[in-house]
């Protein structure tokens, strides 16, 4: 008689509100569909409900850990946790993230191949993935000191507060290649360039990250972007969590390379 496998209750702690999280969820769901012992819980209607992770009972968690508060809340569960954000890098959890340093390098190599000699970076303040993308970009273009404009993610998502960015863009030596840490920043840059009569891509060329198709197509002209392989990140995060729940050997960090730039 075959022994019945223990059901693994796994929480996917993310809101599923953006392109990145949808990709992560697809990878996790694909892994769960291949492992009958997995039962998924989360905030979306398609999963078993997690209304309060502090009160949820299960065996493992996949989450975007983005602050000390997130870390404290999840650490208190005393369960295996895999972080797929790469934002708050001081946490002690296992990591499966996009290779952000490589992402920045790809942006730099693309601009160099197009003959640019002036470079700038637009990023998110105090976030691990943005910092690594900046470092990879600066390394690729061999620039010790490039112009940098950084603000909190909430600032980039607002329609107002554009005067400082407009001033930054106007002062850049032209033509200039600007690497935006994500597509939200990239679209804001192209929108402001149009408003202040800076030609894109002739005077300012912009590359973002994530390839959020709606954002990239809304941008005028369409925004070039480096896609993260989100589904692979989700699948490998699920595989790592499975090993942790089964007390098997695992690596501390896995970095998934991005896909080729979409121009």
mmCIF file of C-alpha atoms in Angstrom:
data_model
loop_
_atom_site.group_PDB
_atom_site.id
_atom_site.type_symbol
_atom_site.label_atom_id
_atom_site.label_comp_id
_atom_site.label_asym_id
_atom_site.label_seq_id
_atom_site.Cartn_x
_atom_site.Cartn_y
_atom_site.Cartn_z
ATOM 1 C CA UNK A 1 0.000 0.000 0.000
ATOM 2 C CA UNK A 2 1.435 3.397 -1.064
ATOM 3 C CA UNK A 3 1.932 5.890 1.764
ATOM 4 C CA UNK A 4 -0.117 9.034 1.400
ATOM 5 C CA UNK A 5 1.950 12.167 0.902
ATOM 6 C CA UNK A 6 1.717 14.912 3.498
ATOM 7 C CA UNK A 7 -0.203 17.912 2.186
ATOM 8 C CA UNK A 8 2.010 21.015 2.078
ATOM 9 C CA UNK A 9 0.136 24.224 2.828
ATOM 10 C CA UNK A 10 2.050 27.008 1.055
ATOM 11 C CA UNK A 11 1.247 30.724 1.255
ATOM 12 C CA UNK A 12 1.982 33.047 -1.674
ATOM 13 C CA UNK A 13 2.169 36.421 0.094
ATOM 14 C CA UNK A 14 1.771 39.067 -2.587
ATOM 15 C CA UNK A 15 -1.126 41.120 -3.839
ATOM 16 C CA UNK A 16 -0.970 39.973 -7.497
ATOM 17 C CA UNK A 17 -1.511 43.539 -8.665
ATOM 18 C CA UNK A 18 1.374 43.944 -11.098
ATOM 19 C CA UNK A 19 3.095 42.204 -13.983
ATOM 20 C CA UNK A 20 5.963 40.937 -11.802
ATOM 21 C CA UNK A 21 3.690 39.268 -9.269
ATOM 22 C CA UNK A 22 1.518 37.687 -11.970
ATOM 23 C CA UNK A 23 4.637 36.067 -13.431
ATOM 24 C CA UNK A 24 5.800 34.830 -10.029
ATOM 25 C CA UNK A 25 2.346 33.363 -9.394
ATOM 26 C CA UNK A 26 2.366 31.546 -12.750
ATOM 27 C CA UNK A 27 5.653 29.862 -11.872
ATOM 28 C CA UNK A 28 4.480 28.858 -8.397
ATOM 29 C CA UNK A 29 1.168 27.547 -9.734
ATOM 30 C CA UNK A 30 2.978 25.524 -12.402
ATOM 31 C CA UNK A 31 5.188 23.955 -9.739
ATOM 32 C CA UNK A 32 2.190 23.229 -7.511
ATOM 33 C CA UNK A 33 0.338 21.588 -10.421
ATOM 34 C CA UNK A 34 3.280 19.197 -10.791
ATOM 35 C CA UNK A 35 3.265 18.358 -7.072
ATOM 36 C CA UNK A 36 -0.076 17.023 -5.894
ATOM 37 C CA UNK A 37 0.918 17.429 -2.250
ATOM 38 C CA UNK A 38 0.956 21.250 -2.568
ATOM 39 C CA UNK A 39 -2.056 23.347 -1.602
ATOM 40 C CA UNK A 40 -1.718 27.075 -2.293
ATOM 41 C CA UNK A 41 -3.016 29.888 -0.118
ATOM 42 C CA UNK A 42 -2.860 33.598 -0.864
ATOM 43 C CA UNK A 43 -4.587 36.942 -1.199
ATOM 44 C CA UNK A 44 -6.134 36.291 -4.612
ATOM 45 C CA UNK A 45 -9.574 34.718 -4.983
ATOM 46 C CA UNK A 46 -8.144 31.704 -6.802
ATOM 47 C CA UNK A 47 -6.234 30.482 -3.736
ATOM 48 C CA UNK A 48 -7.244 29.333 -0.280
ATOM 49 C CA UNK A 49 -7.688 32.552 1.730
ATOM 50 C CA UNK A 50 -4.916 34.194 3.754
ATOM 51 C CA UNK A 51 -6.620 37.088 5.508
ATOM 52 C CA UNK A 52 -3.904 37.523 8.126
ATOM 53 C CA UNK A 53 -0.529 35.815 7.637
ATOM 54 C CA UNK A 54 0.191 36.124 11.381
ATOM 55 C CA UNK A 55 -2.769 33.807 12.089
ATOM 56 C CA UNK A 56 -2.311 31.491 9.103
ATOM 57 C CA UNK A 57 -1.168 27.907 9.717
ATOM 58 C CA UNK A 58 0.912 26.144 7.105
ATOM 59 C CA UNK A 59 4.283 24.735 6.101
ATOM 60 C CA UNK A 60 6.047 27.362 3.970
ATOM 61 C CA UNK A 61 5.842 30.868 2.506
ATOM 62 C CA UNK A 62 6.869 32.575 -0.743
ATOM 63 C CA UNK A 63 6.785 36.351 -0.376
ATOM 64 C CA UNK A 64 8.054 39.738 -1.460
ATOM 65 C CA UNK A 65 9.995 40.903 1.596
ATOM 66 C CA UNK A 66 10.310 44.668 1.220
ATOM 67 C CA UNK A 67 10.826 46.097 4.704
ATOM 68 C CA UNK A 68 12.053 45.285 8.235
ATOM 69 C CA UNK A 69 8.377 44.964 9.208
ATOM 70 C CA UNK A 70 7.858 42.271 6.564
ATOM 71 C CA UNK A 71 10.895 40.392 7.844
ATOM 72 C CA UNK A 72 9.768 40.519 11.483
ATOM 73 C CA UNK A 73 6.250 39.379 10.616
ATOM 74 C CA UNK A 74 7.411 36.398 8.548
ATOM 75 C CA UNK A 75 10.289 35.431 10.838
ATOM 76 C CA UNK A 76 7.803 35.184 13.721
ATOM 77 C CA UNK A 77 6.069 32.347 11.848
ATOM 78 C CA UNK A 78 9.167 30.144 12.275
ATOM 79 C CA UNK A 79 8.510 28.571 8.873
ATOM 80 C CA UNK A 80 10.629 28.189 5.722
ATOM 81 C CA UNK A 81 10.425 31.440 3.729
ATOM 82 C CA UNK A 82 11.666 32.267 0.222
ATOM 83 C CA UNK A 83 11.914 35.949 -0.717
ATOM 84 C CA UNK A 84 11.317 36.823 -4.380
ATOM 85 C CA UNK A 85 11.603 40.618 -4.083
ATOM 86 C CA UNK A 86 15.308 41.347 -3.657
ATOM 87 C CA UNK A 87 14.294 44.686 -2.155
ATOM 88 C CA UNK A 88 15.197 44.466 1.526
ATOM 89 C CA UNK A 89 18.495 42.616 1.194
ATOM 90 C CA UNK A 90 19.335 42.510 4.911
ATOM 91 C CA UNK A 91 16.768 39.834 5.649
ATOM 92 C CA UNK A 92 17.908 36.314 6.544
ATOM 93 C CA UNK A 93 15.562 34.389 4.246
ATOM 94 C CA UNK A 94 16.430 32.257 1.243
ATOM 95 C CA UNK A 95 16.381 34.294 -1.979
ATOM 96 C CA UNK A 96 15.304 33.643 -5.557
ATOM 97 C CA UNK A 97 15.518 36.914 -7.469
ATOM 98 C CA UNK A 98 16.115 38.452 -10.839
ATOM 99 C CA UNK A 99 19.829 38.900 -11.567
ATOM 100 C CA UNK A 100 19.719 42.669 -11.167
ATOM 101 C CA UNK A 101 23.432 43.306 -11.661
ATOM 102 C CA UNK A 102 23.279 41.467 -14.990
ATOM 103 C CA UNK A 103 20.145 43.436 -15.889
ATOM 104 C CA UNK A 104 22.024 46.702 -15.465
ATOM 105 C CA UNK A 105 24.938 45.343 -17.475
ATOM 106 C CA UNK A 106 22.624 44.420 -20.362
ATOM 107 C CA UNK A 107 21.230 47.963 -20.427
ATOM 108 C CA UNK A 108 24.733 49.423 -20.496
ATOM 109 C CA UNK A 109 25.893 47.089 -23.246
ATOM 110 C CA UNK A 110 22.843 47.976 -25.330
ATOM 111 C CA UNK A 111 23.519 51.701 -25.067
ATOM 112 C CA UNK A 112 27.228 51.236 -25.851
ATOM 113 C CA UNK A 113 26.326 49.256 -28.974
ATOM 114 C CA UNK A 114 24.217 52.219 -30.078
ATOM 115 C CA UNK A 115 27.205 54.558 -29.767
ATOM 116 C CA UNK A 116 26.168 56.568 -26.694
ATOM 117 C CA UNK A 117 28.836 58.321 -24.644
ATOM 118 C CA UNK A 118 26.617 60.033 -22.038
ATOM 119 C CA UNK A 119 24.724 57.996 -19.456
ATOM 120 C CA UNK A 120 22.335 58.521 -16.538
ATOM 121 C CA UNK A 121 20.361 56.355 -14.134
ATOM 122 C CA UNK A 122 16.871 56.756 -12.663
ATOM 123 C CA UNK A 123 16.164 54.577 -9.644
ATOM 124 C CA UNK A 124 14.226 53.850 -6.492
ATOM 125 C CA UNK A 125 15.689 55.017 -3.190
ATOM 126 C CA UNK A 126 17.013 52.422 -0.696
ATOM 127 C CA UNK A 127 15.858 49.339 -2.607
ATOM 128 C CA UNK A 128 18.234 46.434 -3.226
ATOM 129 C CA UNK A 129 17.188 45.591 -6.777
ATOM 130 C CA UNK A 130 17.473 49.214 -7.916
ATOM 131 C CA UNK A 131 20.922 49.595 -6.349
ATOM 132 C CA UNK A 132 22.210 46.424 -8.037
ATOM 133 C CA UNK A 133 20.826 47.501 -11.410
ATOM 134 C CA UNK A 134 22.628 50.834 -11.034
ATOM 135 C CA UNK A 135 25.882 49.087 -10.130
ATOM 136 C CA UNK A 136 25.651 46.731 -13.092
ATOM 137 C CA UNK A 137 24.884 49.601 -15.436
ATOM 138 C CA UNK A 138 27.752 51.775 -14.197
ATOM 139 C CA UNK A 139 30.147 48.836 -14.457
ATOM 140 C CA UNK A 140 29.121 48.069 -18.045
ATOM 141 C CA UNK A 141 29.540 51.651 -19.279
ATOM 142 C CA UNK A 142 32.743 51.996 -17.223
ATOM 143 C CA UNK A 143 31.505 55.203 -15.636
ATOM 144 C CA UNK A 144 32.807 56.174 -12.201
ATOM 145 C CA UNK A 145 30.259 58.929 -11.684
ATOM 146 C CA UNK A 146 27.063 59.062 -13.756
ATOM 147 C CA UNK A 147 24.140 61.441 -13.101
ATOM 148 C CA UNK A 148 21.640 59.681 -10.825
ATOM 149 C CA UNK A 149 18.046 60.599 -9.998
ATOM 150 C CA UNK A 150 16.488 58.502 -7.207
ATOM 151 C CA UNK A 151 13.145 58.782 -5.444
ATOM 152 C CA UNK A 152 10.888 56.396 -3.443
ATOM 153 C CA UNK A 153 8.715 54.056 -5.504
ATOM 154 C CA UNK A 154 5.583 55.936 -4.370
ATOM 155 C CA UNK A 155 7.012 59.103 -5.938
ATOM 156 C CA UNK A 156 7.503 57.420 -9.297
ATOM 157 C CA UNK A 157 3.909 56.191 -9.245
ATOM 158 C CA UNK A 158 2.435 59.691 -8.773
ATOM 159 C CA UNK A 159 1.395 61.899 -11.678
ATOM 160 C CA UNK A 160 2.517 65.090 -9.973
ATOM 161 C CA UNK A 161 5.900 66.153 -8.498
ATOM 162 C CA UNK A 162 7.594 66.260 -11.888
ATOM 163 C CA UNK A 163 9.525 69.545 -11.752
ATOM 164 C CA UNK A 164 12.711 68.068 -10.240
ATOM 165 C CA UNK A 165 12.861 65.233 -12.762
ATOM 166 C CA UNK A 166 12.226 67.653 -15.619
ATOM 167 C CA UNK A 167 15.133 69.792 -14.417
ATOM 168 C CA UNK A 168 17.370 66.716 -14.138
ATOM 169 C CA UNK A 169 16.552 65.613 -17.693
ATOM 170 C CA UNK A 170 17.049 69.092 -19.152
ATOM 171 C CA UNK A 171 20.528 69.370 -17.616
ATOM 172 C CA UNK A 172 21.785 66.043 -18.953
ATOM 173 C CA UNK A 173 24.447 66.259 -21.692
ATOM 174 C CA UNK A 174 22.791 65.273 -24.966
ATOM 175 C CA UNK A 175 22.374 62.834 -26.543
ATOM 176 C CA UNK A 176 22.070 60.785 -23.351
ATOM 177 C CA UNK A 177 21.213 57.164 -22.571
ATOM 178 C CA UNK A 178 19.030 56.836 -19.460
ATOM 179 C CA UNK A 179 18.590 53.492 -17.738
ATOM 180 C CA UNK A 180 15.354 53.465 -15.741
ATOM 181 C CA UNK A 181 15.299 50.895 -12.946
ATOM 182 C CA UNK A 182 11.773 49.784 -13.953
ATOM 183 C CA UNK A 183 9.094 50.569 -16.523
ATOM 184 C CA UNK A 184 7.185 52.877 -14.157
ATOM 185 C CA UNK A 185 10.218 55.165 -13.982
ATOM 186 C CA UNK A 186 10.850 54.748 -17.695
ATOM 187 C CA UNK A 187 7.354 55.819 -18.670
ATOM 188 C CA UNK A 188 7.484 58.844 -16.358
ATOM 189 C CA UNK A 189 10.758 59.900 -17.983
ATOM 190 C CA UNK A 190 9.430 59.621 -21.542
ATOM 191 C CA UNK A 191 6.251 61.488 -20.572
ATOM 192 C CA UNK A 192 8.209 64.375 -19.040
ATOM 193 C CA UNK A 193 10.621 64.485 -21.980
ATOM 194 C CA UNK A 194 7.659 65.001 -24.288
ATOM 195 C CA UNK A 195 6.242 67.715 -22.012
ATOM 196 C CA UNK A 196 9.502 69.708 -21.987
ATOM 197 C CA UNK A 197 10.242 69.118 -25.682
ATOM 198 C CA UNK A 198 13.173 66.711 -25.333
ATOM 199 C CA UNK A 199 13.170 64.360 -28.309
ATOM 200 C CA UNK A 200 13.015 60.642 -27.488
ATOM 201 C CA UNK A 201 15.032 58.667 -28.478
ATOM 202 C CA UNK A 202 17.122 61.197 -30.424
ATOM 203 C CA UNK A 203 18.205 63.311 -27.442
ATOM 204 C CA UNK A 204 17.276 61.011 -24.547
ATOM 205 C CA UNK A 205 17.069 57.270 -25.098
ATOM 206 C CA UNK A 206 15.389 55.268 -22.339
ATOM 207 C CA UNK A 207 15.478 51.583 -21.387
ATOM 208 C CA UNK A 208 13.344 50.229 -18.538
ATOM 209 C CA UNK A 209 12.971 46.867 -16.797
ATOM 210 C CA UNK A 210 10.058 44.409 -16.490
ATOM 211 C CA UNK A 211 8.549 44.723 -19.989
ATOM 212 C CA UNK A 212 5.126 45.555 -18.577
ATOM 213 C CA UNK A 213 3.422 45.461 -21.963
ATOM 214 C CA UNK A 214 0.681 48.000 -21.258
ATOM 215 C CA UNK A 215 3.080 50.560 -19.769
ATOM 216 C CA UNK A 216 5.617 50.083 -22.554
ATOM 217 C CA UNK A 217 2.985 50.520 -25.268
ATOM 218 C CA UNK A 218 1.375 53.521 -23.539
ATOM 219 C CA UNK A 219 4.728 55.268 -23.567
ATOM 220 C CA UNK A 220 5.184 57.513 -26.601
ATOM 221 C CA UNK A 221 7.392 56.376 -28.231
ATOM 222 C CA UNK A 222 7.070 52.794 -27.003
ATOM 223 C CA UNK A 223 9.476 52.036 -24.156
ATOM 224 C CA UNK A 224 12.295 49.545 -24.691
ATOM 225 C CA UNK A 225 12.547 47.194 -21.729
ATOM 226 C CA UNK A 226 14.453 44.245 -20.271
ATOM 227 C CA UNK A 227 12.035 41.483 -19.193
ATOM 228 C CA UNK A 228 12.572 39.652 -15.909
ATOM 229 C CA UNK A 229 11.907 35.919 -16.227
ATOM 230 C CA UNK A 230 9.245 36.086 -13.509
ATOM 231 C CA UNK A 231 7.698 32.680 -14.160
ATOM 232 C CA UNK A 232 11.102 31.021 -13.814
ATOM 233 C CA UNK A 233 11.723 32.968 -10.592
ATOM 234 C CA UNK A 234 8.402 31.714 -9.185
ATOM 235 C CA UNK A 235 9.046 28.126 -10.239
ATOM 236 C CA UNK A 236 12.553 28.072 -8.771
ATOM 237 C CA UNK A 237 11.316 29.725 -5.573
ATOM 238 C CA UNK A 238 8.751 26.939 -5.219
ATOM 239 C CA UNK A 239 11.425 24.307 -5.852
ATOM 240 C CA UNK A 240 13.677 25.880 -3.215
ATOM 241 C CA UNK A 241 10.815 26.029 -0.704
ATOM 242 C CA UNK A 242 9.995 22.378 -1.360
ATOM 243 C CA UNK A 243 13.584 21.424 -0.538
ATOM 244 C CA UNK A 244 13.444 23.494 2.641
ATOM 245 C CA UNK A 245 10.188 21.883 3.771
ATOM 246 C CA UNK A 246 11.718 18.458 3.098
ATOM 247 C CA UNK A 247 14.957 19.409 4.878
ATOM 248 C CA UNK A 248 17.074 18.912 1.771
ATOM 249 C CA UNK A 249 20.213 20.806 0.808
ATOM 250 C CA UNK A 250 19.578 24.203 -0.753
ATOM 251 C CA UNK A 251 21.528 27.278 -1.787
ATOM 252 C CA UNK A 252 21.131 30.601 0.001
ATOM 253 C CA UNK A 253 20.558 32.658 -3.145
ATOM 254 C CA UNK A 254 19.499 31.952 -6.711
ATOM 255 C CA UNK A 255 19.739 34.700 -9.339
ATOM 256 C CA UNK A 256 17.642 34.188 -12.461
ATOM 257 C CA UNK A 257 18.992 35.927 -15.580
ATOM 258 C CA UNK A 258 16.647 38.333 -17.372
ATOM 259 C CA UNK A 259 15.454 37.746 -20.900
ATOM 260 C CA UNK A 260 16.872 39.723 -23.856
ATOM 261 C CA UNK A 261 16.007 43.399 -24.195
ATOM 262 C CA UNK A 262 12.777 44.088 -26.093
ATOM 263 C CA UNK A 263 13.251 47.171 -28.284
#
